[in-house]
mmCIF file of C-alpha atoms and ligand atoms in Angstrom:
data_model
loop_
_atom_site.group_PDB
_atom_site.id
_atom_site.type_symbol
_atom_site.label_atom_id
_atom_site.label_comp_id
_atom_site.label_asym_id
_atom_site.label_seq_id
_atom_site.Cartn_x
_atom_site.Cartn_y
_atom_site.Cartn_z
ATOM 1 C CA MET D 254 1.946 28.708 26.364
ATOM 2 C CA SER D 255 4.171 27.420 23.649
ATOM 3 C CA ARG D 256 3.531 23.833 22.588
ATOM 4 C CA ALA D 257 7.039 23.355 21.238
ATOM 5 C CA GLU D 258 10.157 25.306 20.317
ATOM 6 C CA LYS D 259 11.203 23.796 17.043
ATOM 7 C CA VAL D 260 8.937 21.593 14.902
ATOM 8 C CA VAL D 261 9.482 19.455 11.800
ATOM 9 C CA LEU D 262 6.260 19.477 9.777
ATOM 10 C CA ALA D 263 5.322 16.904 7.120
ATOM 11 C CA TYR D 264 4.634 19.103 4.111
ATOM 12 C CA SER D 265 2.793 18.403 0.853
ATOM 13 C CA GLY D 266 2.582 21.901 -0.627
ATOM 14 C CA GLY D 267 -1.230 21.898 -0.342
ATOM 15 C CA VAL D 268 -3.298 24.554 1.431
ATOM 16 C CA ASP D 269 -3.785 22.617 4.647
ATOM 17 C CA THR D 270 -0.159 21.847 5.345
ATOM 18 C CA SER D 271 0.802 25.376 4.253
ATOM 19 C CA VAL D 272 -1.652 26.863 6.745
ATOM 20 C CA CYS D 273 -0.113 24.686 9.451
ATOM 21 C CA ILE D 274 3.071 26.782 9.204
ATOM 22 C CA PRO D 275 1.678 30.154 10.409
ATOM 23 C CA TYR D 276 -0.802 28.355 12.654
ATOM 24 C CA LEU D 277 1.943 26.548 14.560
ATOM 25 C CA LYS D 278 3.832 29.810 14.979
ATOM 26 C CA GLU D 279 0.980 32.222 15.733
ATOM 27 C CA GLU D 280 -1.448 30.053 17.680
ATOM 28 C CA TRP D 281 0.809 27.520 19.315
ATOM 29 C CA GLY D 282 3.891 29.642 19.906
ATOM 30 C CA VAL D 283 6.319 27.532 17.920
ATOM 31 C CA LYS D 284 9.540 29.483 17.284
ATOM 32 C CA GLU D 285 10.787 27.631 14.250
ATOM 33 C CA VAL D 286 8.981 25.470 11.697
ATOM 34 C CA ILE D 287 11.040 23.203 9.471
ATOM 35 C CA THR D 288 9.056 21.618 6.635
ATOM 36 C CA LEU D 289 9.796 18.269 5.115
ATOM 37 C CA ALA D 290 8.410 17.227 1.736
ATOM 38 C CA ALA D 291 8.880 13.609 0.689
ATOM 39 C CA ASN D 292 9.140 12.550 -2.911
ATOM 40 C CA LEU D 293 7.468 9.158 -3.160
ATOM 41 C CA GLY D 294 7.177 9.237 -6.928
ATOM 42 C CA GLN D 295 3.893 11.170 -6.883
ATOM 43 C CA GLY D 296 5.120 13.258 -9.797
ATOM 44 C CA ASP D 297 4.967 16.701 -8.130
ATOM 45 C CA GLU D 298 7.754 19.167 -8.753
ATOM 46 C CA LEU D 299 9.692 19.575 -5.560
ATOM 47 C CA GLU D 300 11.442 22.905 -6.140
ATOM 48 C CA PRO D 301 8.182 24.960 -6.145
ATOM 49 C CA ILE D 302 7.044 23.093 -3.018
ATOM 50 C CA LYS D 303 10.274 24.016 -1.310
ATOM 51 C CA GLU D 304 9.766 27.695 -2.204
ATOM 52 C CA LYS D 305 6.141 27.614 -1.114
ATOM 53 C CA ALA D 306 7.073 26.480 2.384
ATOM 54 C CA LEU D 307 9.612 29.260 2.792
ATOM 55 C CA LYS D 308 7.070 31.863 1.599
ATOM 56 C CA ALA D 309 4.573 30.534 4.139
ATOM 57 C CA GLY D 310 7.091 31.154 6.905
ATOM 58 C CA ALA D 311 9.163 28.001 7.237
ATOM 59 C CA ALA D 312 12.675 28.593 8.564
ATOM 60 C CA VAL D 313 14.056 25.621 6.669
ATOM 61 C CA SER D 314 12.436 23.697 3.823
ATOM 62 C CA LEU D 315 13.669 20.141 3.404
ATOM 63 C CA VAL D 316 13.012 17.816 0.499
ATOM 64 C CA ALA D 317 13.679 14.086 0.731
ATOM 65 C CA ASP D 318 13.816 11.995 -2.413
ATOM 66 C CA VAL D 319 12.884 8.559 -1.124
ATOM 67 C CA THR D 320 11.020 6.862 -3.983
ATOM 68 C CA ASP D 321 13.687 4.147 -4.037
ATOM 69 C CA THR D 322 13.424 3.356 -0.350
ATOM 70 C CA PHE D 323 9.650 3.527 -0.535
ATOM 71 C CA ILE D 324 9.463 0.821 -3.182
ATOM 72 C CA LYS D 325 12.275 -1.382 -1.846
ATOM 73 C CA ASP D 326 11.712 -1.252 1.903
ATOM 74 C CA TYR D 327 7.966 -0.656 2.138
ATOM 75 C CA GLY D 328 6.336 -1.752 -1.138
ATOM 76 C CA PHE D 329 8.253 -4.966 -1.789
ATOM 77 C CA PRO D 330 7.839 -6.492 1.688
ATOM 78 C CA ALA D 331 4.087 -5.895 1.315
ATOM 79 C CA ILE D 332 4.147 -7.783 -1.994
ATOM 80 C CA GLN D 333 6.048 -10.652 -0.374
ATOM 81 C CA ALA D 334 3.315 -10.712 2.257
ATOM 82 C CA ASN D 335 0.520 -10.583 -0.372
ATOM 83 C CA ALA D 336 -0.893 -7.717 1.671
ATOM 84 C CA LEU D 337 -4.444 -6.657 0.784
ATOM 85 C CA TYR D 338 -6.600 -4.926 3.385
ATOM 86 C CA GLU D 339 -10.092 -6.420 3.500
ATOM 87 C CA ASN D 340 -9.005 -8.506 0.529
ATOM 88 C CA ARG D 341 -8.980 -5.546 -1.825
ATOM 89 C CA TYR D 342 -6.974 -2.458 -0.858
ATOM 90 C CA PRO D 343 -3.274 -2.925 -1.695
ATOM 91 C CA LEU D 344 -2.301 -0.375 0.984
ATOM 92 C CA SER D 345 -0.581 2.084 -1.361
ATOM 93 C CA THR D 346 -1.261 5.091 0.894
ATOM 94 C CA ALA D 347 -0.832 3.256 4.183
ATOM 95 C CA LEU D 348 2.665 2.053 3.212
ATOM 96 C CA ALA D 349 3.950 5.605 2.739
ATOM 97 C CA ARG D 350 3.116 6.766 6.254
ATOM 98 C CA PRO D 351 5.726 4.885 8.284
ATOM 99 C CA LEU D 352 8.417 6.086 5.862
ATOM 100 C CA ILE D 353 7.337 9.730 6.194
ATOM 101 C CA ALA D 354 7.232 9.282 9.984
ATOM 102 C CA LYS D 355 10.801 8.010 9.895
ATOM 103 C CA LEU D 356 11.930 11.011 7.833
ATOM 104 C CA LEU D 357 10.289 13.367 10.336
ATOM 105 C CA VAL D 358 11.935 11.703 13.315
ATOM 106 C CA ASP D 359 15.368 11.648 11.650
ATOM 107 C CA ALA D 360 15.060 15.329 10.693
ATOM 108 C CA ALA D 361 13.950 16.225 14.227
ATOM 109 C CA VAL D 362 17.077 14.638 15.650
ATOM 110 C CA GLU D 363 19.330 16.225 13.060
ATOM 111 C CA HIS D 364 17.883 19.714 13.560
ATOM 112 C CA GLY D 365 17.387 19.482 17.309
ATOM 113 C CA ALA D 366 13.581 19.805 17.161
ATOM 114 C CA ASP D 367 11.435 18.926 20.160
ATOM 115 C CA ALA D 368 8.322 18.057 18.134
ATOM 116 C CA VAL D 369 7.092 16.877 14.769
ATOM 117 C CA ALA D 370 3.788 17.775 13.117
ATOM 118 C CA HIS D 371 1.423 16.624 10.388
ATOM 119 C CA GLY D 372 -1.693 17.989 8.711
ATOM 120 C CA CYS D 373 -4.031 15.016 9.274
ATOM 121 C CA THR D 374 -7.522 15.513 10.637
ATOM 122 C CA GLY D 375 -8.988 13.513 13.503
ATOM 123 C CA LYS D 376 -11.159 11.257 11.348
ATOM 124 C CA GLY D 377 -8.700 9.299 9.294
ATOM 125 C CA ASN D 378 -6.287 6.415 9.470
ATOM 126 C CA ASP D 379 -3.233 8.449 8.549
ATOM 127 C CA GLN D 380 -3.081 10.385 11.834
ATOM 128 C CA VAL D 381 -2.894 7.045 13.654
ATOM 129 C CA ARG D 382 -0.169 5.753 11.360
ATOM 130 C CA PHE D 383 1.904 8.908 11.810
ATOM 131 C CA ASP D 384 1.460 9.219 15.558
ATOM 132 C CA VAL D 385 2.067 5.571 16.370
ATOM 133 C CA SER D 386 5.069 5.299 14.024
ATOM 134 C CA ILE D 387 6.596 8.441 15.519
ATOM 135 C CA MET D 388 6.154 7.263 19.089
ATOM 136 C CA ALA D 389 7.613 3.888 18.162
ATOM 137 C CA LEU D 390 10.709 5.500 16.650
ATOM 138 C CA ASN D 391 11.193 8.163 19.311
ATOM 139 C CA PRO D 392 8.883 8.144 22.337
ATOM 140 C CA ASN D 393 10.286 11.478 23.553
ATOM 141 C CA LEU D 394 9.118 13.555 20.600
ATOM 142 C CA LYS D 395 5.888 15.521 20.817
ATOM 143 C CA VAL D 396 3.454 15.133 17.920
ATOM 144 C CA LEU D 397 1.435 18.181 16.926
ATOM 145 C CA ALA D 398 -1.621 17.905 14.663
ATOM 146 C CA PRO D 399 -3.118 21.384 14.124
ATOM 147 C CA ALA D 400 -5.881 20.146 11.789
ATOM 148 C CA ARG D 401 -7.122 17.851 14.553
ATOM 149 C CA GLU D 402 -7.843 20.882 16.704
ATOM 150 C CA TRP D 403 -8.365 24.012 14.641
ATOM 151 C CA GLY D 404 -11.924 23.289 13.501
ATOM 152 C CA PHE D 405 -11.422 25.099 10.162
ATOM 153 C CA SER D 406 -13.626 24.390 7.166
ATOM 154 C CA ARG D 407 -11.801 24.452 3.836
ATOM 155 C CA GLU D 408 -12.870 28.103 3.370
ATOM 156 C CA ASP D 409 -11.676 28.975 6.893
ATOM 157 C CA ALA D 410 -8.285 27.413 6.172
ATOM 158 C CA ILE D 411 -7.935 29.375 2.907
ATOM 159 C CA ALA D 412 -8.968 32.627 4.642
ATOM 160 C CA TYR D 413 -6.538 32.031 7.508
ATOM 161 C CA GLY D 414 -3.750 31.306 5.042
ATOM 162 C CA GLU D 415 -4.447 34.488 3.073
ATOM 163 C CA ARG D 416 -3.804 36.535 6.207
ATOM 164 C CA PHE D 417 -0.276 35.161 6.150
ATOM 165 C CA GLY D 418 0.326 35.501 2.434
ATOM 166 C CA ILE D 419 -0.538 31.935 1.477
ATOM 167 C CA PRO D 420 -2.223 32.224 -1.921
ATOM 168 C CA SER D 421 -5.604 30.509 -2.237
ATOM 169 C CA PRO D 422 -5.560 27.689 -4.812
ATOM 170 C CA VAL D 423 -5.527 29.084 -8.345
ATOM 171 C CA LYS D 424 -7.583 26.354 -9.926
ATOM 172 C CA LYS D 425 -11.012 25.717 -8.525
ATOM 173 C CA SER D 426 -9.835 23.112 -6.108
ATOM 174 C CA SER D 427 -10.811 19.514 -6.744
ATOM 175 C CA PRO D 428 -13.863 18.295 -4.828
ATOM 176 C CA TYR D 429 -11.951 15.119 -4.053
ATOM 177 C CA SER D 430 -9.385 14.276 -1.445
ATOM 178 C CA ILE D 431 -6.529 12.575 -3.237
ATOM 179 C CA ASP D 432 -3.371 10.905 -2.037
ATOM 180 C CA ARG D 433 -0.805 9.795 -4.545
ATOM 181 C CA ASN D 434 2.551 8.051 -4.767
ATOM 182 C CA LEU D 435 4.282 5.721 -7.223
ATOM 183 C CA LEU D 436 2.318 2.725 -5.946
ATOM 184 C CA GLY D 437 -1.082 4.253 -6.421
ATOM 185 C CA ARG D 438 -3.765 6.876 -5.946
ATOM 186 C CA SER D 439 -6.491 7.033 -3.293
ATOM 187 C CA ILE D 440 -9.516 9.167 -4.069
ATOM 188 C CA GLU D 441 -12.385 10.020 -1.754
ATOM 189 C CA ALA D 442 -14.984 12.682 -0.891
ATOM 190 C CA GLY D 443 -17.115 14.800 -3.241
ATOM 191 C CA ILE D 444 -19.884 12.816 -4.907
ATOM 192 C CA LEU D 445 -17.998 9.597 -4.107
ATOM 193 C CA GLU D 446 -19.474 9.952 -0.628
ATOM 194 C CA ASP D 447 -22.682 8.483 -2.070
ATOM 195 C CA PRO D 448 -21.737 4.799 -2.304
ATOM 196 C CA MET D 449 -24.397 4.186 -4.964
ATOM 197 C CA ILE D 450 -22.927 6.717 -7.400
ATOM 198 C CA GLU D 451 -20.556 5.333 -10.017
ATOM 199 C CA PRO D 452 -17.190 7.116 -9.890
ATOM 200 C CA PRO D 453 -16.896 9.613 -12.746
ATOM 201 C CA GLU D 454 -14.212 8.757 -15.289
ATOM 202 C CA GLU D 455 -12.378 12.049 -14.577
ATOM 203 C CA ILE D 456 -11.073 10.828 -11.208
ATOM 204 C CA TYR D 457 -8.793 8.237 -12.794
ATOM 205 C CA LEU D 458 -5.299 9.152 -13.935
ATOM 206 C CA MET D 459 -3.321 5.915 -13.902
ATOM 207 C CA THR D 460 -5.867 3.621 -15.560
ATOM 208 C CA LYS D 461 -7.774 3.895 -18.835
ATOM 209 C CA ALA D 462 -11.503 3.339 -19.183
ATOM 210 C CA ILE D 463 -12.190 -0.099 -20.707
ATOM 211 C CA ALA D 464 -13.759 1.600 -23.733
ATOM 212 C CA ASP D 465 -10.376 3.191 -24.483
ATOM 213 C CA THR D 466 -8.126 0.187 -23.924
ATOM 214 C CA PRO D 467 -6.430 -1.734 -26.773
ATOM 215 C CA ASP D 468 -8.462 -4.431 -28.511
ATOM 216 C CA GLU D 469 -5.483 -6.788 -28.499
ATOM 217 C CA PRO D 470 -4.155 -8.409 -25.336
ATOM 218 C CA GLU D 471 -0.576 -7.789 -24.248
ATOM 219 C CA TYR D 472 1.619 -10.294 -22.413
ATOM 220 C CA VAL D 473 4.181 -9.466 -19.780
ATOM 221 C CA ASP D 474 6.617 -11.866 -18.119
ATOM 222 C CA ILE D 475 7.320 -10.797 -14.547
ATOM 223 C CA GLY D 476 10.477 -12.151 -12.919
ATOM 224 C CA PHE D 477 10.796 -12.521 -9.145
ATOM 225 C CA GLU D 478 13.847 -13.222 -7.009
ATOM 226 C CA ARG D 479 13.105 -14.356 -3.470
ATOM 227 C CA GLY D 480 9.647 -12.872 -3.750
ATOM 228 C CA ILE D 481 10.925 -9.535 -5.019
ATOM 229 C CA PRO D 482 9.907 -8.306 -8.491
ATOM 230 C CA SER D 483 13.104 -8.055 -10.503
ATOM 231 C CA SER D 484 12.382 -8.078 -14.232
ATOM 232 C CA LEU D 485 9.823 -7.366 -16.945
ATOM 233 C CA ASN D 486 9.971 -9.412 -20.125
ATOM 234 C CA GLY D 487 13.468 -10.584 -19.198
ATOM 235 C CA ASP D 488 14.902 -7.113 -18.575
ATOM 236 C CA HIS D 489 16.325 -6.647 -15.106
ATOM 237 C CA LEU D 490 15.027 -3.332 -13.876
ATOM 238 C CA HIS D 491 15.599 -0.974 -10.987
ATOM 239 C CA PRO D 492 12.624 -1.232 -8.586
ATOM 240 C CA VAL D 493 11.380 2.282 -9.393
ATOM 241 C CA THR D 494 11.664 1.688 -13.151
ATOM 242 C CA LEU D 495 9.926 -1.658 -12.857
ATOM 243 C CA ILE D 496 6.961 -0.159 -11.026
ATOM 244 C CA SER D 497 6.743 2.839 -13.392
ATOM 245 C CA GLN D 498 6.803 0.631 -16.496
ATOM 246 C CA LEU D 499 4.266 -1.814 -15.128
ATOM 247 C CA ASN D 500 1.976 1.044 -14.057
ATOM 248 C CA GLU D 501 2.018 2.180 -17.687
ATOM 249 C CA LEU D 502 1.525 -1.280 -19.171
ATOM 250 C CA ALA D 503 -1.298 -2.346 -16.871
ATOM 251 C CA GLY D 504 -2.953 1.080 -16.646
ATOM 252 C CA ASN D 505 -3.116 1.172 -20.446
ATOM 253 C CA HIS D 506 -5.306 -1.949 -20.327
ATOM 254 C CA GLY D 507 -7.563 -0.493 -17.647
ATOM 255 C CA ILE D 508 -6.160 -2.703 -14.896
ATOM 256 C CA GLY D 509 -5.868 -1.642 -11.268
ATOM 257 C CA ARG D 510 -9.087 0.049 -10.152
ATOM 258 C CA VAL D 511 -10.735 -0.724 -6.832
ATOM 259 C CA ASP D 512 -14.013 0.809 -5.629
ATOM 260 C CA MET D 513 -14.693 -0.149 -2.056
ATOM 261 C CA LEU D 514 -16.401 0.673 1.163
ATOM 262 C CA GLU D 515 -13.765 0.248 3.758
ATOM 263 C CA ASN D 516 -13.714 -0.021 7.532
ATOM 264 C CA ARG D 517 -11.483 2.668 8.951
ATOM 265 C CA LEU D 518 -9.526 2.279 12.120
ATOM 266 C CA VAL D 519 -11.573 4.996 13.831
ATOM 267 C CA GLY D 520 -14.849 3.136 13.343
ATOM 268 C CA ILE D 521 -16.128 4.993 10.272
ATOM 269 C CA LYS D 522 -17.022 3.280 7.020
ATOM 270 C CA SER D 523 -15.739 5.251 4.058
ATOM 271 C CA ARG D 524 -16.009 4.900 0.305
ATOM 272 C CA GLU D 525 -12.616 5.000 -1.335
ATOM 273 C CA ILE D 526 -11.464 4.536 -4.909
ATOM 274 C CA TYR D 527 -7.982 3.214 -5.565
ATOM 275 C CA GLU D 528 -5.809 2.973 -8.627
ATOM 276 C CA ALA D 529 -2.763 0.769 -8.247
ATOM 277 C CA PRO D 530 -2.035 -0.952 -11.565
ATOM 278 C CA ALA D 531 1.488 -2.304 -10.989
ATOM 279 C CA LEU D 532 0.949 -3.168 -7.354
ATOM 280 C CA LEU D 533 -2.218 -5.183 -7.973
ATOM 281 C CA VAL D 534 -0.650 -7.080 -10.892
ATOM 282 C CA LEU D 535 2.465 -7.848 -8.832
ATOM 283 C CA LEU D 536 0.439 -9.073 -5.852
ATOM 284 C CA ASN D 537 -1.484 -11.384 -8.134
ATOM 285 C CA ALA D 538 1.635 -12.694 -9.889
ATOM 286 C CA HIS D 539 3.586 -13.112 -6.655
ATOM 287 C CA ARG D 540 0.873 -15.173 -5.056
ATOM 288 C CA ASP D 541 0.797 -17.383 -8.117
ATOM 289 C CA LEU D 542 4.550 -17.995 -7.995
ATOM 290 C CA GLU D 543 4.209 -18.985 -4.347
ATOM 291 C CA SER D 544 1.681 -21.643 -5.314
ATOM 292 C CA LEU D 545 4.382 -23.163 -7.531
ATOM 293 C CA THR D 546 7.298 -22.914 -5.099
ATOM 294 C CA LEU D 547 5.935 -23.272 -1.546
ATOM 295 C CA THR D 548 4.638 -26.437 0.049
ATOM 296 C CA ALA D 549 0.909 -26.733 0.674
ATOM 297 C CA ASP D 550 1.200 -26.230 4.425
ATOM 298 C CA VAL D 551 3.450 -23.154 4.185
ATOM 299 C CA THR D 552 1.170 -21.616 1.529
ATOM 300 C CA GLN D 553 -1.906 -22.181 3.640
ATOM 301 C CA TYR D 554 -0.376 -21.164 6.963
ATOM 302 C CA LYS D 555 1.033 -18.010 5.374
ATOM 303 C CA ARG D 556 -2.509 -16.880 4.509
ATOM 304 C CA CYS D 557 -3.226 -16.203 8.206
ATOM 305 C CA MET D 558 0.037 -14.291 8.536
ATOM 306 C CA GLU D 559 -0.844 -12.242 5.454
ATOM 307 C CA GLU D 560 -4.156 -11.214 6.944
ATOM 308 C CA THR D 561 -2.400 -10.078 10.119
ATOM 309 C CA TYR D 562 0.318 -8.330 8.105
ATOM 310 C CA SER D 563 -2.298 -6.344 6.159
ATOM 311 C CA GLN D 564 -3.985 -5.318 9.402
ATOM 312 C CA VAL D 565 -0.632 -4.285 10.865
ATOM 313 C CA ILE D 566 0.081 -2.011 7.884
ATOM 314 C CA TYR D 567 -3.419 -0.556 7.804
ATOM 315 C CA LYS D 568 -3.549 0.042 11.520
ATOM 316 C CA GLY D 569 -0.261 1.899 11.840
ATOM 317 C CA LEU D 570 1.831 -0.824 13.470
ATOM 318 C CA TRP D 571 4.696 -0.889 10.947
ATOM 319 C CA TYR D 572 7.293 -0.332 13.678
ATOM 320 C CA SER D 573 6.017 -2.914 16.129
ATOM 321 C CA PRO D 574 7.320 -6.166 17.575
ATOM 322 C CA LEU D 575 4.488 -8.029 15.848
ATOM 323 C CA LYS D 576 5.518 -6.675 12.448
ATOM 324 C CA GLU D 577 9.142 -7.642 13.096
ATOM 325 C CA ALA D 578 8.159 -11.178 14.005
ATOM 326 C CA LEU D 579 5.900 -11.493 10.950
ATOM 327 C CA ASP D 580 8.741 -10.225 8.749
ATOM 328 C CA ALA D 581 11.020 -12.974 10.019
ATOM 329 C CA PHE D 582 8.442 -15.581 9.049
ATOM 330 C CA ILE D 583 7.665 -14.057 5.676
ATOM 331 C CA GLN D 584 11.317 -13.544 4.717
ATOM 332 C CA LYS D 585 12.014 -17.196 5.506
ATOM 333 C CA THR D 586 9.195 -18.302 3.218
ATOM 334 C CA GLN D 587 10.525 -16.202 0.312
ATOM 335 C CA GLU D 588 13.914 -17.926 0.008
ATOM 336 C CA ARG D 589 12.780 -20.093 -2.907
ATOM 337 C CA VAL D 590 10.082 -17.848 -4.413
ATOM 338 C CA SER D 591 12.025 -17.116 -7.601
ATOM 339 C CA GLY D 592 10.850 -17.540 -11.168
ATOM 340 C CA THR D 593 8.692 -16.034 -13.862
ATOM 341 C CA VAL D 594 4.970 -15.437 -14.133
ATOM 342 C CA ARG D 595 3.320 -14.705 -17.486
ATOM 343 C CA VAL D 596 0.427 -12.269 -17.282
ATOM 344 C CA LYS D 597 -2.071 -11.429 -20.003
ATOM 345 C CA LEU D 598 -3.281 -7.827 -19.840
ATOM 346 C CA PHE D 599 -6.633 -7.294 -21.502
ATOM 347 C CA LYS D 600 -9.734 -5.178 -20.936
ATOM 348 C CA GLY D 601 -9.272 -4.544 -17.240
ATOM 349 C CA ASN D 602 -8.022 -8.025 -16.398
ATOM 350 C CA ALA D 603 -4.548 -9.232 -15.539
ATOM 351 C CA THR D 604 -4.861 -12.967 -16.011
ATOM 352 C CA ILE D 605 -2.045 -15.294 -15.030
ATOM 353 C CA VAL D 606 -1.527 -17.607 -17.973
ATOM 354 C CA GLY D 607 1.791 -19.275 -17.128
ATOM 355 C CA ARG D 608 4.481 -19.672 -14.478
ATOM 356 C CA GLN D 609 7.881 -21.339 -14.176
ATOM 357 C CA SER D 610 10.623 -21.679 -11.589
ATOM 358 C CA GLU D 611 13.875 -23.537 -10.952
ATOM 359 C CA ASN D 612 12.402 -24.216 -7.537
ATOM 360 C CA SER D 613 9.125 -25.573 -8.866
ATOM 361 C CA LEU D 614 7.453 -28.202 -6.699
ATOM 362 C CA TYR D 615 5.146 -29.187 -9.526
ATOM 363 C CA THR D 616 5.865 -32.818 -10.462
ATOM 364 C CA PRO D 617 4.622 -33.720 -13.958
ATOM 365 C CA ASP D 618 5.236 -37.487 -13.384
ATOM 366 C CA LEU D 619 2.788 -37.438 -10.519
ATOM 367 C CA ALA D 620 0.292 -34.938 -11.922
ATOM 368 C CA THR D 621 -0.093 -36.418 -15.405
ATOM 369 C CA TYR D 622 -3.115 -38.402 -16.600
ATOM 370 C CA THR D 623 -1.109 -40.051 -19.386
ATOM 371 C CA SER D 624 0.699 -43.404 -19.325
ATOM 372 C CA ASP D 625 3.750 -41.645 -17.861
ATOM 373 C CA ASP D 626 1.918 -41.482 -14.534
ATOM 374 C CA GLN D 627 4.196 -42.525 -11.647
ATOM 375 C CA PHE D 628 1.656 -42.042 -8.862
ATOM 376 C CA ASP D 629 0.883 -45.201 -6.860
ATOM 377 C CA HIS D 630 -2.907 -45.331 -7.110
ATOM 378 C CA LYS D 631 -3.216 -48.361 -4.839
ATOM 379 C CA ALA D 632 -1.559 -46.468 -1.990
ATOM 380 C CA ALA D 633 -4.546 -44.120 -1.939
ATOM 381 C CA GLU D 634 -6.810 -46.804 -0.527
ATOM 382 C CA GLY D 635 -4.934 -47.270 2.743
ATOM 383 C CA PHE D 636 -4.454 -43.530 3.039
ATOM 384 C CA ILE D 637 -8.182 -42.898 2.702
ATOM 385 C CA TYR D 638 -9.029 -45.693 5.190
ATOM 386 C CA ILE D 639 -6.989 -43.973 7.885
ATOM 387 C CA TRP D 640 -7.833 -40.413 6.816
ATOM 388 C CA GLY D 641 -11.566 -41.128 7.040
ATOM 389 C CA LEU D 642 -11.418 -43.297 10.156
ATOM 390 C CA GLY D 643 -12.470 -40.613 12.627
ATOM 391 C CA THR D 644 -15.416 -39.638 10.467
ATOM 392 C CA ARG D 645 -16.460 -43.277 10.062
ATOM 393 C CA ILE D 646 -16.394 -43.893 13.819
ATOM 394 C CA TRP D 647 -18.394 -40.738 14.447
ATOM 395 C CA SER D 648 -20.986 -41.794 11.902
ATOM 396 C CA GLN D 649 -21.293 -45.296 13.413
ATOM 397 C CA GLN D 650 -21.843 -43.875 16.898
ATOM 398 C CA THR D 651 -24.330 -41.175 16.002
ATOM 399 C CA ARG D 652 -26.521 -42.735 13.297
ATOM 400 C CA VAL D 653 -29.906 -43.747 14.623
HETATM 401 N N1 LIG Y 944 -8.283 4.989 3.012
HETATM 402 C C1 LIG Y 944 -6.919 4.917 2.633
HETATM 403 C C2 LIG Y 944 -6.050 4.520 3.811
HETATM 404 O O1 LIG Y 944 -6.482 4.625 4.914
HETATM 405 C C3 LIG Y 944 -6.418 6.168 1.983
HETATM 406 C C4 LIG Y 944 -6.346 7.377 2.870
HETATM 407 C C5 LIG Y 944 -6.013 8.667 2.168
HETATM 408 N N2 LIG Y 944 -6.993 8.924 1.158
HETATM 409 C C6 LIG Y 944 -7.244 10.083 0.561
HETATM 410 N N3 LIG Y 944 -8.122 10.068 -0.378
HETATM 411 N N4 LIG Y 944 -6.673 11.203 0.883
HETATM 412 O O2 LIG Y 944 -4.929 4.086 3.625
#
């Protein structure tokens, strides 16, 4: 029995998604496979990918250039939310999934497809992000995931593909599983599966080893407008240019590596290495600017929202009522988060060394220890009497 008539498949050009094309047609009776490759600034050439899909049997091969949208509508809101999963992973892969899901759903409508498909296995987070995003955007579409069911090893997949004219990878294929976009790279598998083994230097592409970084620090002034990164060293830049330039600058100083054991959504712990130079620097700088421009209670309350926001992104709930409600809160808080943060890049560290804003809440007259001090020291006494009253009463009642 046929699982679907016409399917839009998320396509990367790799062996697994290529094999999905004949598999959907031969094994699952799909009449027409339309592939969709998204350019998220990962640096792959799209024309060969387009050709590859057609050779593997796709009826139509679509390419969507969405780097802009990816940074503006997915990356920047995450920066405004200071989103870090388990305090460390800046969600560079996770953020791309809801956008790809949206492209699939839009293409399905446009081409009259009754299903969409992806090449994720049953062990990861990405299948959840795709499936849930797709059902949120269009609950009537079927979602097909061949790799969740076919039970192929890598060799099996290559052999199956060869039967349908899909060339096996020319280079000895990398032992790692790598995902990449303009915001970062995620690297897992191979010897990284032993959490005690130090990642070999060869896995890194966006960040230099500390031994190879410059011996002089470099300073960069990052401008924000309403929580959105807008300039580097005073130059207003397009979002994609800003991220590319900052990736270069920070990566050159060895900044942006994360080696972590993370808790996946499906209950597995996995060891993942991330490189996200610009994103990690921006998160750091943005948080600092908030400490200058938000009141204490908003800053502190926002921390709980940020934790939830990170979970929402990680766990595939980008298109959910909770995310929408959190966005409303976060956008409100960003209205006055404008200004400049000075960052010193040196030997793997991005240290914030200065910040300024027209909306600064920092009051020198009150903070100073010099004779200019305007703070009413005597007022502290009455404040502390009342502030500590509950504690004093408790102590009086309970001391023996
Ligand atoms: N663990 C990361 C996440 O769930 C990255 C997943 C993709 N990683 C990879 N190496 N292919 O967002």
